PDB file of N, CA and C in Angstrom:
ATOM      1  N   MET A 965      26.060 -21.202  -5.057  1.00  0.00           N
ATOM      2  CA  MET A 965      26.121 -19.766  -4.831  1.00  0.00           C
ATOM      3  C   MET A 965      24.710 -19.199  -4.682  1.00  0.00           C
ATOM      4  N   LYS A 966      23.813 -19.598  -5.586  1.00  0.00           N
ATOM      5  CA  LYS A 966      22.441 -19.107  -5.548  1.00  0.00           C
ATOM      6  C   LYS A 966      21.756 -19.523  -4.248  1.00  0.00           C
ATOM      7  N   HIS A 967      21.986 -20.773  -3.849  1.00  0.00           N
ATOM      8  CA  HIS A 967      21.382 -21.289  -2.615  1.00  0.00           C
ATOM      9  C   HIS A 967      21.928 -20.544  -1.397  1.00  0.00           C
ATOM     10  N   GLN A 968      23.240 -20.306  -1.406  1.00  0.00           N
ATOM     11  CA  GLN A 968      23.876 -19.588  -0.298  1.00  0.00           C
ATOM     12  C   GLN A 968      23.347 -18.160  -0.200  1.00  0.00           C
ATOM     13  N   THR A 969      23.178 -17.515  -1.342  1.00  0.00           N
ATOM     14  CA  THR A 969      22.648 -16.150  -1.359  1.00  0.00           C
ATOM     15  C   THR A 969      21.217 -16.130  -0.840  1.00  0.00           C
ATOM     16  N   ALA A 970      20.433 -17.127  -1.234  1.00  0.00           N
ATOM     17  CA  ALA A 970      19.050 -17.210  -0.759  1.00  0.00           C
ATOM     18  C   ALA A 970      19.011 -17.411   0.748  1.00  0.00           C
ATOM     19  N   GLU A 971      19.920 -18.235   1.265  1.00  0.00           N
ATOM     20  CA  GLU A 971      19.983 -18.455   2.722  1.00  0.00           C
ATOM     21  C   GLU A 971      20.356 -17.164   3.446  1.00  0.00           C
ATOM     22  N   GLN A 972      21.339 -16.446   2.901  1.00  0.00           N
ATOM     23  CA  GLN A 972      21.753 -15.193   3.523  1.00  0.00           C
ATOM     24  C   GLN A 972      20.623 -14.174   3.489  1.00  0.00           C
ATOM     25  N   ALA A 973      19.923 -14.108   2.367  1.00  0.00           N
ATOM     26  CA  ALA A 973      18.795 -13.180   2.257  1.00  0.00           C
ATOM     27  C   ALA A 973      17.714 -13.555   3.254  1.00  0.00           C
ATOM     28  N   SER A 974      17.499 -14.841   3.420  1.00  0.00           N
ATOM     29  CA  SER A 974      16.492 -15.299   4.382  1.00  0.00           C
ATOM     30  C   SER A 974      16.893 -14.920   5.807  1.00  0.00           C
ATOM     31  N   LEU A 975      18.167 -15.098   6.131  1.00  0.00           N
ATOM     32  CA  LEU A 975      18.645 -14.718   7.463  1.00  0.00           C
ATOM     33  C   LEU A 975      18.512 -13.214   7.692  1.00  0.00           C
ATOM     34  N   ILE A 976      18.872 -12.442   6.679  1.00  0.00           N
ATOM     35  CA  ILE A 976      18.758 -10.986   6.797  1.00  0.00           C
ATOM     36  C   ILE A 976      17.296 -10.583   6.953  1.00  0.00           C
ATOM     37  N   ALA A 977      16.420 -11.204   6.167  1.00  0.00           N
ATOM     38  CA  ALA A 977      14.997 -10.895   6.266  1.00  0.00           C
ATOM     39  C   ALA A 977      14.458 -11.247   7.649  1.00  0.00           C
ATOM     40  N   ASP A 978      14.895 -12.380   8.193  1.00  0.00           N
ATOM     41  CA  ASP A 978      14.466 -12.761   9.546  1.00  0.00           C
ATOM     42  C   ASP A 978      14.940 -11.746  10.580  1.00  0.00           C
ATOM     43  N   GLN A 979      16.183 -11.297  10.435  1.00  0.00           N
ATOM     44  CA  GLN A 979      16.713 -10.306  11.370  1.00  0.00           C
ATOM     45  C   GLN A 979      15.941  -8.996  11.262  1.00  0.00           C
ATOM     46  N   ILE A 980      15.623  -8.601  10.045  1.00  0.00           N
ATOM     47  CA  ILE A 980      14.881  -7.356   9.839  1.00  0.00           C
ATOM     48  C   ILE A 980      13.485  -7.480  10.453  1.00  0.00           C
ATOM     49  N   ARG A 981      12.836  -8.632  10.224  1.00  0.00           N
ATOM     50  CA  ARG A 981      11.510  -8.842  10.822  1.00  0.00           C
ATOM     51  C   ARG A 981      11.572  -8.791  12.341  1.00  0.00           C
ATOM     52  N   GLU A 982      12.605  -9.406  12.903  1.00  0.00           N
ATOM     53  CA  GLU A 982      12.747  -9.415  14.363  1.00  0.00           C
ATOM     54  C   GLU A 982      12.957  -7.994  14.890  1.00  0.00           C
ATOM     55  N   LYS A 983      13.839  -7.232  14.249  1.00  0.00           N
ATOM     56  CA  LYS A 983      14.089  -5.845  14.677  1.00  0.00           C
ATOM     57  C   LYS A 983      12.830  -4.994  14.521  1.00  0.00           C
ATOM     58  N   ALA A 984      12.113  -5.183  13.407  1.00  0.00           N
ATOM     59  CA  ALA A 984      10.888  -4.421  13.202  1.00  0.00           C
ATOM     60  C   ALA A 984       9.853  -4.782  14.256  1.00  0.00           C
ATOM     61  N   GLY A 985       9.768  -6.052  14.598  1.00  0.00           N
ATOM     62  CA  GLY A 985       8.837  -6.477  15.645  1.00  0.00           C
ATOM     63  C   GLY A 985       9.194  -5.877  16.993  1.00  0.00           C
ATOM     64  N   GLN A 986      10.482  -5.854  17.304  1.00  0.00           N
ATOM     65  CA  GLN A 986      10.931  -5.263  18.558  1.00  0.00           C
ATOM     66  C   GLN A 986      10.629  -3.769  18.586  1.00  0.00           C
ATOM     67  N   ALA A 987      10.889  -3.091  17.480  1.00  0.00           N
ATOM     68  CA  ALA A 987      10.628  -1.654  17.416  1.00  0.00           C
ATOM     69  C   ALA A 987       9.136  -1.376  17.543  1.00  0.00           C
ATOM     70  N   ALA A 988       8.319  -2.170  16.871  1.00  0.00           N
ATOM     71  CA  ALA A 988       6.870  -1.982  16.949  1.00  0.00           C
ATOM     72  C   ALA A 988       6.370  -2.210  18.370  1.00  0.00           C
ATOM     73  N   GLN A 989       6.893  -3.232  19.026  1.00  0.00           N
ATOM     74  CA  GLN A 989       6.483  -3.512  20.402  1.00  0.00           C
ATOM     75  C   GLN A 989       6.912  -2.378  21.329  1.00  0.00           C
ATOM     76  N   MET A 990       8.103  -1.851  21.123  1.00  0.00           N
ATOM     77  CA  MET A 990       8.581  -0.751  21.949  1.00  0.00           C
ATOM     78  C   MET A 990       7.690   0.483  21.762  1.00  0.00           C
ATOM     79  N   VAL A 991       7.312   0.759  20.529  1.00  0.00           N
ATOM     80  CA  VAL A 991       6.426   1.894  20.262  1.00  0.00           C
ATOM     81  C   VAL A 991       5.073   1.674  20.933  1.00  0.00           C
ATOM     82  N   ARG A 992       4.532   0.445  20.799  1.00  0.00           N
ATOM     83  CA  ARG A 992       3.236   0.152  21.437  1.00  0.00           C
ATOM     84  C   ARG A 992       3.314   0.297  22.957  1.00  0.00           C
ATOM     85  N   ASP A 993       4.425  -0.168  23.539  1.00  0.00           N
ATOM     86  CA  ASP A 993       4.572  -0.098  24.993  1.00  0.00           C
ATOM     87  C   ASP A 993       4.676   1.343  25.490  1.00  0.00           C
ATOM     88  N   ASN A 994       5.268   2.216  24.682  1.00  0.00           N
ATOM     89  CA  ASN A 994       5.513   3.592  25.111  1.00  0.00           C
ATOM     90  C   ASN A 994       4.459   4.585  24.633  1.00  0.00           C
ATOM     91  N   THR A 995       3.461   4.107  23.918  1.00  0.00           N
ATOM     92  CA  THR A 995       2.427   4.991  23.391  1.00  0.00           C
ATOM     93  C   THR A 995       1.166   4.882  24.237  1.00  0.00           C
ATOM     94  N   PRO A 996       0.604   6.006  24.657  1.00  0.00           N
ATOM     95  CA  PRO A 996      -0.628   5.973  25.458  1.00  0.00           C
ATOM     96  C   PRO A 996      -1.796   5.354  24.666  1.00  0.00           C
ATOM     97  N   ALA A 997      -2.707   4.725  25.382  1.00  0.00           N
ATOM     98  CA  ALA A 997      -3.843   4.033  24.758  1.00  0.00           C
ATOM     99  C   ALA A 997      -4.701   4.959  23.892  1.00  0.00           C
ATOM    100  N   PRO A 998      -5.009   6.187  24.327  1.00  0.00           N
ATOM    101  CA  PRO A 998      -5.825   7.047  23.463  1.00  0.00           C
ATOM    102  C   PRO A 998      -5.158   7.345  22.112  1.00  0.00           C
ATOM    103  N   VAL A 999      -3.851   7.469  22.127  1.00  0.00           N
ATOM    104  CA  VAL A 999      -3.138   7.729  20.884  1.00  0.00           C
ATOM    105  C   VAL A 999      -3.213   6.500  19.979  1.00  0.00           C
ATOM    106  N   LEU A1000      -3.062   5.313  20.563  1.00  0.00           N
ATOM    107  CA  LEU A1000      -3.174   4.084  19.778  1.00  0.00           C
ATOM    108  C   LEU A1000      -4.566   3.948  19.168  1.00  0.00           C
ATOM    109  N   ASP A1001      -5.598   4.285  19.958  1.00  0.00           N
ATOM    110  CA  ASP A1001      -6.977   4.208  19.447  1.00  0.00           C
ATOM    111  C   ASP A1001      -7.181   5.160  18.278  1.00  0.00           C
ATOM    112  N   LYS A1002      -6.697   6.373  18.451  1.00  0.00           N
ATOM    113  CA  LYS A1002      -6.853   7.372  17.389  1.00  0.00           C
ATOM    114  C   LYS A1002      -6.067   6.961  16.139  1.00  0.00           C
ATOM    115  N   THR A1003      -4.898   6.391  16.339  1.00  0.00           N
ATOM    116  CA  THR A1003      -4.088   5.913  15.223  1.00  0.00           C
ATOM    117  C   THR A1003      -4.803   4.791  14.478  1.00  0.00           C
ATOM    118  N   ALA A1004      -5.390   3.864  15.219  1.00  0.00           N
ATOM    119  CA  ALA A1004      -6.123   2.766  14.589  1.00  0.00           C
ATOM    120  C   ALA A1004      -7.307   3.299  13.785  1.00  0.00           C
ATOM    121  N   GLN A1005      -7.992   4.284  14.334  1.00  0.00           N
ATOM    122  CA  GLN A1005      -9.125   4.883  13.630  1.00  0.00           C
ATOM    123  C   GLN A1005      -8.644   5.577  12.346  1.00  0.00           C
ATOM    124  N   ALA A1006      -7.564   6.320  12.441  1.00  0.00           N
ATOM    125  CA  ALA A1006      -7.023   7.006  11.267  1.00  0.00           C
ATOM    126  C   ALA A1006      -6.556   6.000  10.219  1.00  0.00           C
ATOM    127  N   ALA A1007      -5.935   4.909  10.673  1.00  0.00           N
ATOM    128  CA  ALA A1007      -5.479   3.883   9.733  1.00  0.00           C
ATOM    129  C   ALA A1007      -6.665   3.264   9.006  1.00  0.00           C
ATOM    130  N   GLY A1008      -7.752   3.049   9.719  1.00  0.00           N
ATOM    131  CA  GLY A1008      -8.960   2.518   9.084  1.00  0.00           C
ATOM    132  C   GLY A1008      -9.500   3.458   8.026  1.00  0.00           C
ATOM    133  N   GLN A1009      -9.497   4.741   8.328  1.00  0.00           N
ATOM    134  CA  GLN A1009      -9.967   5.724   7.358  1.00  0.00           C
ATOM    135  C   GLN A1009      -9.063   5.768   6.134  1.00  0.00           C
ATOM    136  N   VAL A1010      -7.760   5.704   6.353  1.00  0.00           N
ATOM    137  CA  VAL A1010      -6.813   5.698   5.237  1.00  0.00           C
ATOM    138  C   VAL A1010      -7.024   4.446   4.386  1.00  0.00           C
ATOM    139  N   TRP A1011      -7.220   3.307   5.040  1.00  0.00           N
ATOM    140  CA  TRP A1011      -7.446   2.057   4.313  1.00  0.00           C
ATOM    141  C   TRP A1011      -8.701   2.167   3.447  1.00  0.00           C
ATOM    142  N   ASP A1012      -9.771   2.707   4.007  1.00  0.00           N
ATOM    143  CA  ASP A1012     -11.015   2.873   3.245  1.00  0.00           C
ATOM    144  C   ASP A1012     -10.808   3.808   2.054  1.00  0.00           C
ATOM    145  N   SER A1013     -10.131   4.926   2.293  1.00  0.00           N
ATOM    146  CA  SER A1013      -9.876   5.885   1.209  1.00  0.00           C
ATOM    147  C   SER A1013      -9.012   5.264   0.120  1.00  0.00           C
ATOM    148  N   ALA A1014      -8.002   4.526   0.515  1.00  0.00           N
ATOM    149  CA  ALA A1014      -7.126   3.881  -0.464  1.00  0.00           C
ATOM    150  C   ALA A1014      -7.897   2.834  -1.270  1.00  0.00           C
ATOM    151  N   SER A1015      -8.786   2.117  -0.618  1.00  0.00           N
ATOM    152  CA  SER A1015      -9.598   1.126  -1.324  1.00  0.00           C
ATOM    153  C   SER A1015     -10.500   1.793  -2.350  1.00  0.00           C
ATOM    154  N   ARG A1016     -11.138   2.894  -1.942  1.00  0.00           N
ATOM    155  CA  ARG A1016     -11.999   3.628  -2.877  1.00  0.00           C
ATOM    156  C   ARG A1016     -11.196   4.171  -4.044  1.00  0.00           C
ATOM    157  N   ALA A1017     -10.013   4.718  -3.754  1.00  0.00           N
ATOM    158  CA  ALA A1017      -9.164   5.255  -4.813  1.00  0.00           C
ATOM    159  C   ALA A1017      -8.712   4.149  -5.759  1.00  0.00           C
ATOM    160  N   GLY A1018      -8.400   2.993  -5.211  1.00  0.00           N
ATOM    161  CA  GLY A1018      -7.988   1.870  -6.047  1.00  0.00           C
ATOM    162  C   GLY A1018      -9.113   1.402  -6.952  1.00  0.00           C
ATOM    163  N   ARG A1019     -10.316   1.323  -6.404  1.00  0.00           N
ATOM    164  CA  ARG A1019     -11.467   0.927  -7.224  1.00  0.00           C
ATOM    165  C   ARG A1019     -11.734   1.970  -8.313  1.00  0.00           C
ATOM    166  N   TYR A1020     -11.641   3.238  -7.965  1.00  0.00           N
ATOM    167  CA  TYR A1020     -11.847   4.314  -8.938  1.00  0.00           C
ATOM    168  C   TYR A1020     -10.809   4.232 -10.059  1.00  0.00           C
ATOM    169  N   ALA A1021      -9.548   4.044  -9.658  1.00  0.00           N
ATOM    170  CA  ALA A1021      -8.474   3.953 -10.647  1.00  0.00           C
ATOM    171  C   ALA A1021      -8.672   2.736 -11.554  1.00  0.00           C
ATOM    172  N   ALA A1022      -9.080   1.623 -10.971  1.00  0.00           N
ATOM    173  CA  ALA A1022      -9.307   0.423 -11.784  1.00  0.00           C
ATOM    174  C   ALA A1022     -10.459   0.635 -12.754  1.00  0.00           C
ATOM    175  N   ASP A1023     -11.483   1.355 -12.326  1.00  0.00           N
ATOM    176  CA  ASP A1023     -12.625   1.622 -13.209  1.00  0.00           C
ATOM    177  C   ASP A1023     -12.239   2.549 -14.368  1.00  0.00           C
ATOM    178  N   LYS A1024     -11.330   3.486 -14.119  1.00  0.00           N
ATOM    179  CA  LYS A1024     -10.966   4.485 -15.123  1.00  0.00           C
ATOM    180  C   LYS A1024      -9.769   4.074 -15.984  1.00  0.00           C
ATOM    181  N   THR A1025      -9.065   3.008 -15.606  1.00  0.00           N
ATOM    182  CA  THR A1025      -7.867   2.600 -16.330  1.00  0.00           C
ATOM    183  C   THR A1025      -8.240   1.865 -17.614  1.00  0.00           C
ATOM    184  N   PRO A1026      -7.599   2.220 -18.733  1.00  0.00           N
ATOM    185  CA  PRO A1026      -7.880   1.525 -19.990  1.00  0.00           C
ATOM    186  C   PRO A1026      -7.528   0.034 -19.909  1.00  0.00           C
ATOM    187  N   GLU A1027      -8.263  -0.779 -20.631  1.00  0.00           N
ATOM    188  CA  GLU A1027      -8.082  -2.236 -20.596  1.00  0.00           C
ATOM    189  C   GLU A1027      -6.666  -2.682 -20.979  1.00  0.00           C
ATOM    190  N   PRO A1028      -6.043  -2.120 -22.029  1.00  0.00           N
ATOM    191  CA  PRO A1028      -4.678  -2.572 -22.369  1.00  0.00           C
ATOM    192  C   PRO A1028      -3.678  -2.350 -21.233  1.00  0.00           C
ATOM    193  N   LEU A1029      -3.849  -1.255 -20.508  1.00  0.00           N
ATOM    194  CA  LEU A1029      -2.951  -0.974 -19.390  1.00  0.00           C
ATOM    195  C   LEU A1029      -3.167  -1.980 -18.260  1.00  0.00           C
ATOM    196  N   LEU A1030      -4.421  -2.339 -18.012  1.00  0.00           N
ATOM    197  CA  LEU A1030      -4.711  -3.345 -16.988  1.00  0.00           C
ATOM    198  C   LEU A1030      -4.091  -4.690 -17.359  1.00  0.00           C
ATOM    199  N   GLU A1031      -4.135  -5.029 -18.666  1.00  0.00           N
ATOM    200  CA  GLU A1031      -3.535  -6.290 -19.103  1.00  0.00           C
ATOM    201  C   GLU A1031      -2.028  -6.280 -18.892  1.00  0.00           C
ATOM    202  N   LYS A1032      -1.377  -5.156 -19.206  1.00  0.00           N
ATOM    203  CA  LYS A1032       0.078  -5.035 -19.005  1.00  0.00           C
ATOM    204  C   LYS A1032       0.422  -5.138 -17.520  1.00  0.00           C
ATOM    205  N   ALA A1033      -0.381  -4.502 -16.686  1.00  0.00           N
ATOM    206  CA  ALA A1033      -0.142  -4.571 -15.242  1.00  0.00           C
ATOM    207  C   ALA A1033      -0.307  -6.002 -14.752  1.00  0.00           C
ATOM    208  N   GLY A1034      -1.299  -6.704 -15.284  1.00  0.00           N
ATOM    209  CA  GLY A1034      -1.496  -8.106 -14.918  1.00  0.00           C
ATOM    210  C   GLY A1034      -0.318  -8.968 -15.332  1.00  0.00           C
ATOM    211  N   GLN A1035       0.219  -8.704 -16.513  1.00  0.00           N
ATOM    212  CA  GLN A1035       1.389  -9.451 -16.972  1.00  0.00           C
ATOM    213  C   GLN A1035       2.599  -9.168 -16.085  1.00  0.00           C
ATOM    214  N   ALA A1036       2.769  -7.915 -15.688  1.00  0.00           N
ATOM    215  CA  ALA A1036       3.888  -7.558 -14.811  1.00  0.00           C
ATOM    216  C   ALA A1036       3.742  -8.228 -13.449  1.00  0.00           C
ATOM    217  N   ALA A1037       2.514  -8.263 -12.929  1.00  0.00           N
ATOM    218  CA  ALA A1037       2.282  -8.917 -11.638  1.00  0.00           C
ATOM    219  C   ALA A1037       2.561 -10.411 -11.729  1.00  0.00           C
ATOM    220  N   THR A1038       2.161 -11.022 -12.838  1.00  0.00           N
ATOM    221  CA  THR A1038       2.425 -12.451 -13.031  1.00  0.00           C
ATOM    222  C   THR A1038       3.923 -12.714 -13.103  1.00  0.00           C
ATOM    223  N   ALA A1039       4.647 -11.870 -13.815  1.00  0.00           N
ATOM    224  CA  ALA A1039       6.100 -12.021 -13.908  1.00  0.00           C
ATOM    225  C   ALA A1039       6.748 -11.848 -12.531  1.00  0.00           C
ATOM    226  N   ALA A1040       6.259 -10.902 -11.753  1.00  0.00           N
ATOM    227  CA  ALA A1040       6.810 -10.679 -10.410  1.00  0.00           C
ATOM    228  C   ALA A1040       6.551 -11.880  -9.520  1.00  0.00           C
ATOM    229  N   ARG A1041       5.345 -12.466  -9.621  1.00  0.00           N
ATOM    230  CA  ARG A1041       5.044 -13.658  -8.827  1.00  0.00           C
ATOM    231  C   ARG A1041       5.921 -14.822  -9.243  1.00  0.00           C
ATOM    232  N   GLY A1042       6.200 -14.919 -10.531  1.00  0.00           N
ATOM    233  CA  GLY A1042       7.037 -16.009 -11.025  1.00  0.00           C
ATOM    234  C   GLY A1042       8.490 -15.868 -10.619  1.00  0.00           C
ATOM    235  N   ASN A1043       8.926 -14.654 -10.379  1.00  0.00           N
ATOM    236  CA  ASN A1043      10.318 -14.384  -9.989  1.00  0.00           C
ATOM    237  C   ASN A1043      10.376 -13.811  -8.581  1.00  0.00           C
ATOM    238  N   ARG A1044       9.605 -14.370  -7.702  1.00  0.00           N
ATOM    239  CA  ARG A1044       9.492 -13.829  -6.345  1.00  0.00           C
ATOM    240  C   ARG A1044      10.817 -13.882  -5.591  1.00  0.00           C
ATOM    241  N   THR A1045      11.549 -14.984  -5.704  1.00  0.00           N
ATOM    242  CA  THR A1045      12.790 -15.130  -4.945  1.00  0.00           C
ATOM    243  C   THR A1045      13.797 -14.037  -5.272  1.00  0.00           C
ATOM    244  N   PRO A1046      14.099 -13.782  -6.563  1.00  0.00           N
ATOM    245  CA  PRO A1046      15.051 -12.690  -6.836  1.00  0.00           C
ATOM    246  C   PRO A1046      14.547 -11.332  -6.347  1.00  0.00           C
ATOM    247  N   LEU A1047      13.251 -11.115  -6.437  1.00  0.00           N
ATOM    248  CA  LEU A1047      12.707  -9.844  -5.952  1.00  0.00           C
ATOM    249  C   LEU A1047      12.869  -9.725  -4.438  1.00  0.00           C
ATOM    250  N   LEU A1048      12.597 -10.804  -3.719  1.00  0.00           N
ATOM    251  CA  LEU A1048      12.754 -10.782  -2.261  1.00  0.00           C
ATOM    252  C   LEU A1048      14.211 -10.598  -1.867  1.00  0.00           C
ATOM    253  N   ILE A1049      15.094 -11.280  -2.579  1.00  0.00           N
ATOM    254  CA  ILE A1049      16.528 -11.138  -2.289  1.00  0.00           C
ATOM    255  C   ILE A1049      16.967  -9.704  -2.544  1.00  0.00           C
ATOM    256  N   GLY A1050      16.545  -9.150  -3.676  1.00  0.00           N
ATOM    257  CA  GLY A1050      16.896  -7.761  -3.978  1.00  0.00           C
ATOM    258  C   GLY A1050      16.356  -6.805  -2.934  1.00  0.00           C
ATOM    259  N   GLY A1051      15.116  -7.010  -2.522  1.00  0.00           N
ATOM    260  CA  GLY A1051      14.520  -6.160  -1.491  1.00  0.00           C
ATOM    261  C   GLY A1051      15.261  -6.270  -0.169  1.00  0.00           C
ATOM    262  N   ALA A1052      15.617  -7.503   0.205  1.00  0.00           N
ATOM    263  CA  ALA A1052      16.352  -7.706   1.463  1.00  0.00           C
ATOM    264  C   ALA A1052      17.717  -7.033   1.405  1.00  0.00           C
ATOM    265  N   VAL A1053      18.376  -7.117   0.276  1.00  0.00           N
ATOM    266  CA  VAL A1053      19.698  -6.488   0.125  1.00  0.00           C
ATOM    267  C   VAL A1053      19.570  -4.969   0.234  1.00  0.00           C
ATOM    268  N   ILE A1054      18.567  -4.415  -0.412  1.00  0.00           N
ATOM    269  CA  ILE A1054      18.364  -2.958  -0.352  1.00  0.00           C
ATOM    270  C   ILE A1054      18.083  -2.521   1.080  1.00  0.00           C
ATOM    271  N   ILE A1055      17.218  -3.254   1.774  1.00  0.00           N
ATOM    272  CA  ILE A1055      16.909  -2.911   3.164  1.00  0.00           C
ATOM    273  C   ILE A1055      18.157  -3.008   4.023  1.00  0.00           C
ATOM    274  N   ALA A1056      18.941  -4.062   3.826  1.00  0.00           N
ATOM    275  CA  ALA A1056      20.174  -4.224   4.604  1.00  0.00           C
ATOM    276  C   ALA A1056      21.128  -3.061   4.340  1.00  0.00           C
ATOM    277  N   LEU A1057      21.268  -2.664   3.080  1.00  0.00           N
ATOM    278  CA  LEU A1057      22.155  -1.544   2.756  1.00  0.00           C
ATOM    279  C   LEU A1057      21.677  -0.248   3.401  1.00  0.00           C
ATOM    280  N   VAL A1058      20.378  -0.021   3.389  1.00  0.00           N
ATOM    281  CA  VAL A1058      19.832   1.188   4.011  1.00  0.00           C
ATOM    282  C   VAL A1058      20.096   1.169   5.513  1.00  0.00           C
ATOM    283  N   LEU A1059      19.879   0.024   6.151  1.00  0.00           N
ATOM    284  CA  LEU A1059      20.114  -0.065   7.593  1.00  0.00           C
ATOM    285  C   LEU A1059      21.583   0.146   7.937  1.00  0.00           C
ATOM    286  N   VAL A1060      22.478  -0.431   7.146  1.00  0.00           N
ATOM    287  CA  VAL A1060      23.918  -0.247   7.382  1.00  0.00           C
ATOM    288  C   VAL A1060      24.291   1.213   7.208  1.00  0.00           C
ATOM    289  N   ARG A1061      23.781   1.824   6.165  1.00  0.00           N
ATOM    290  CA  ARG A1061      24.097   3.233   5.909  1.00  0.00           C
ATOM    291  C   ARG A1061      23.584   4.126   7.040  1.00  0.00           C
ATOM    292  N   ARG A1062      22.367   3.834   7.519  1.00  0.00           N
ATOM    293  CA  ARG A1062      21.820   4.640   8.617  1.00  0.00           C
ATOM    294  C   ARG A1062      22.630   4.468   9.884  1.00  0.00           C
ATOM    295  N   SER A1063      23.054   3.231  10.158  1.00  0.00           N
ATOM    296  CA  SER A1063      23.830   3.005  11.389  1.00  0.00           C
ATOM    297  C   SER A1063      25.179   3.698  11.304  1.00  0.00           C
ATOM    298  N   ARG A1064      25.778   3.717  10.125  1.00  0.00           N
ATOM    299  CA  ARG A1064      27.064   4.420   9.961  1.00  0.00           C
ATOM    300  C   ARG A1064      26.896   5.915  10.074  1.00  0.00           C
ATOM    301  N   ALA A1065      25.790   6.437   9.570  1.00  0.00           N
ATOM    302  CA  ALA A1065      25.551   7.877   9.645  1.00  0.00           C
ATOM    303  C   ALA A1065      25.334   8.334  11.083  1.00  0.00           C
ATOM    304  N   ARG A1066      24.735   7.483  11.886  1.00  0.00           N
ATOM    305  CA  ARG A1066      24.478   7.850  13.294  1.00  0.00           C
ATOM    306  C   ARG A1066      25.769   7.873  14.111  1.00  0.00           C
ATOM    307  N   ARG A1067      26.752   7.100  13.698  1.00  0.00           N
ATOM    308  CA  ARG A1067      28.011   7.046  14.447  1.00  0.00           C
ATOM    309  C   ARG A1067      28.858   8.281  14.232  1.00  0.00           C
ATOM    310  N   ARG A1068      28.608   8.996  13.161  1.00  0.00           N
ATOM    311  CA  ARG A1068      29.443  10.166  12.830  1.00  0.00           C
ATOM    312  C   ARG A1068      29.141  11.343  13.669  1.00  0.00           C
TER     313      ARG A1068
END
């Protein structure tokens, strides 16, 4: 059962990746080059700002909280498969719900 669920989650994740890739390509094909350039520039600025904010937050965060966050990250890495399966199921449910809402 666990293996079958993992296979189904993998198939769903592959389908989601394929659809996302198709959607991204369609957006790129239909978007003018100047808009893409400006978007890339804005994304770079957001990335830089987020990096600075992350460094600031890490500098100001108390040590015990950082240790707890590290433990949570380690636990998440150790249980990656259930987390991925759960994420894939949630994404699939959202996509199904959106497709049903559009039909109404």
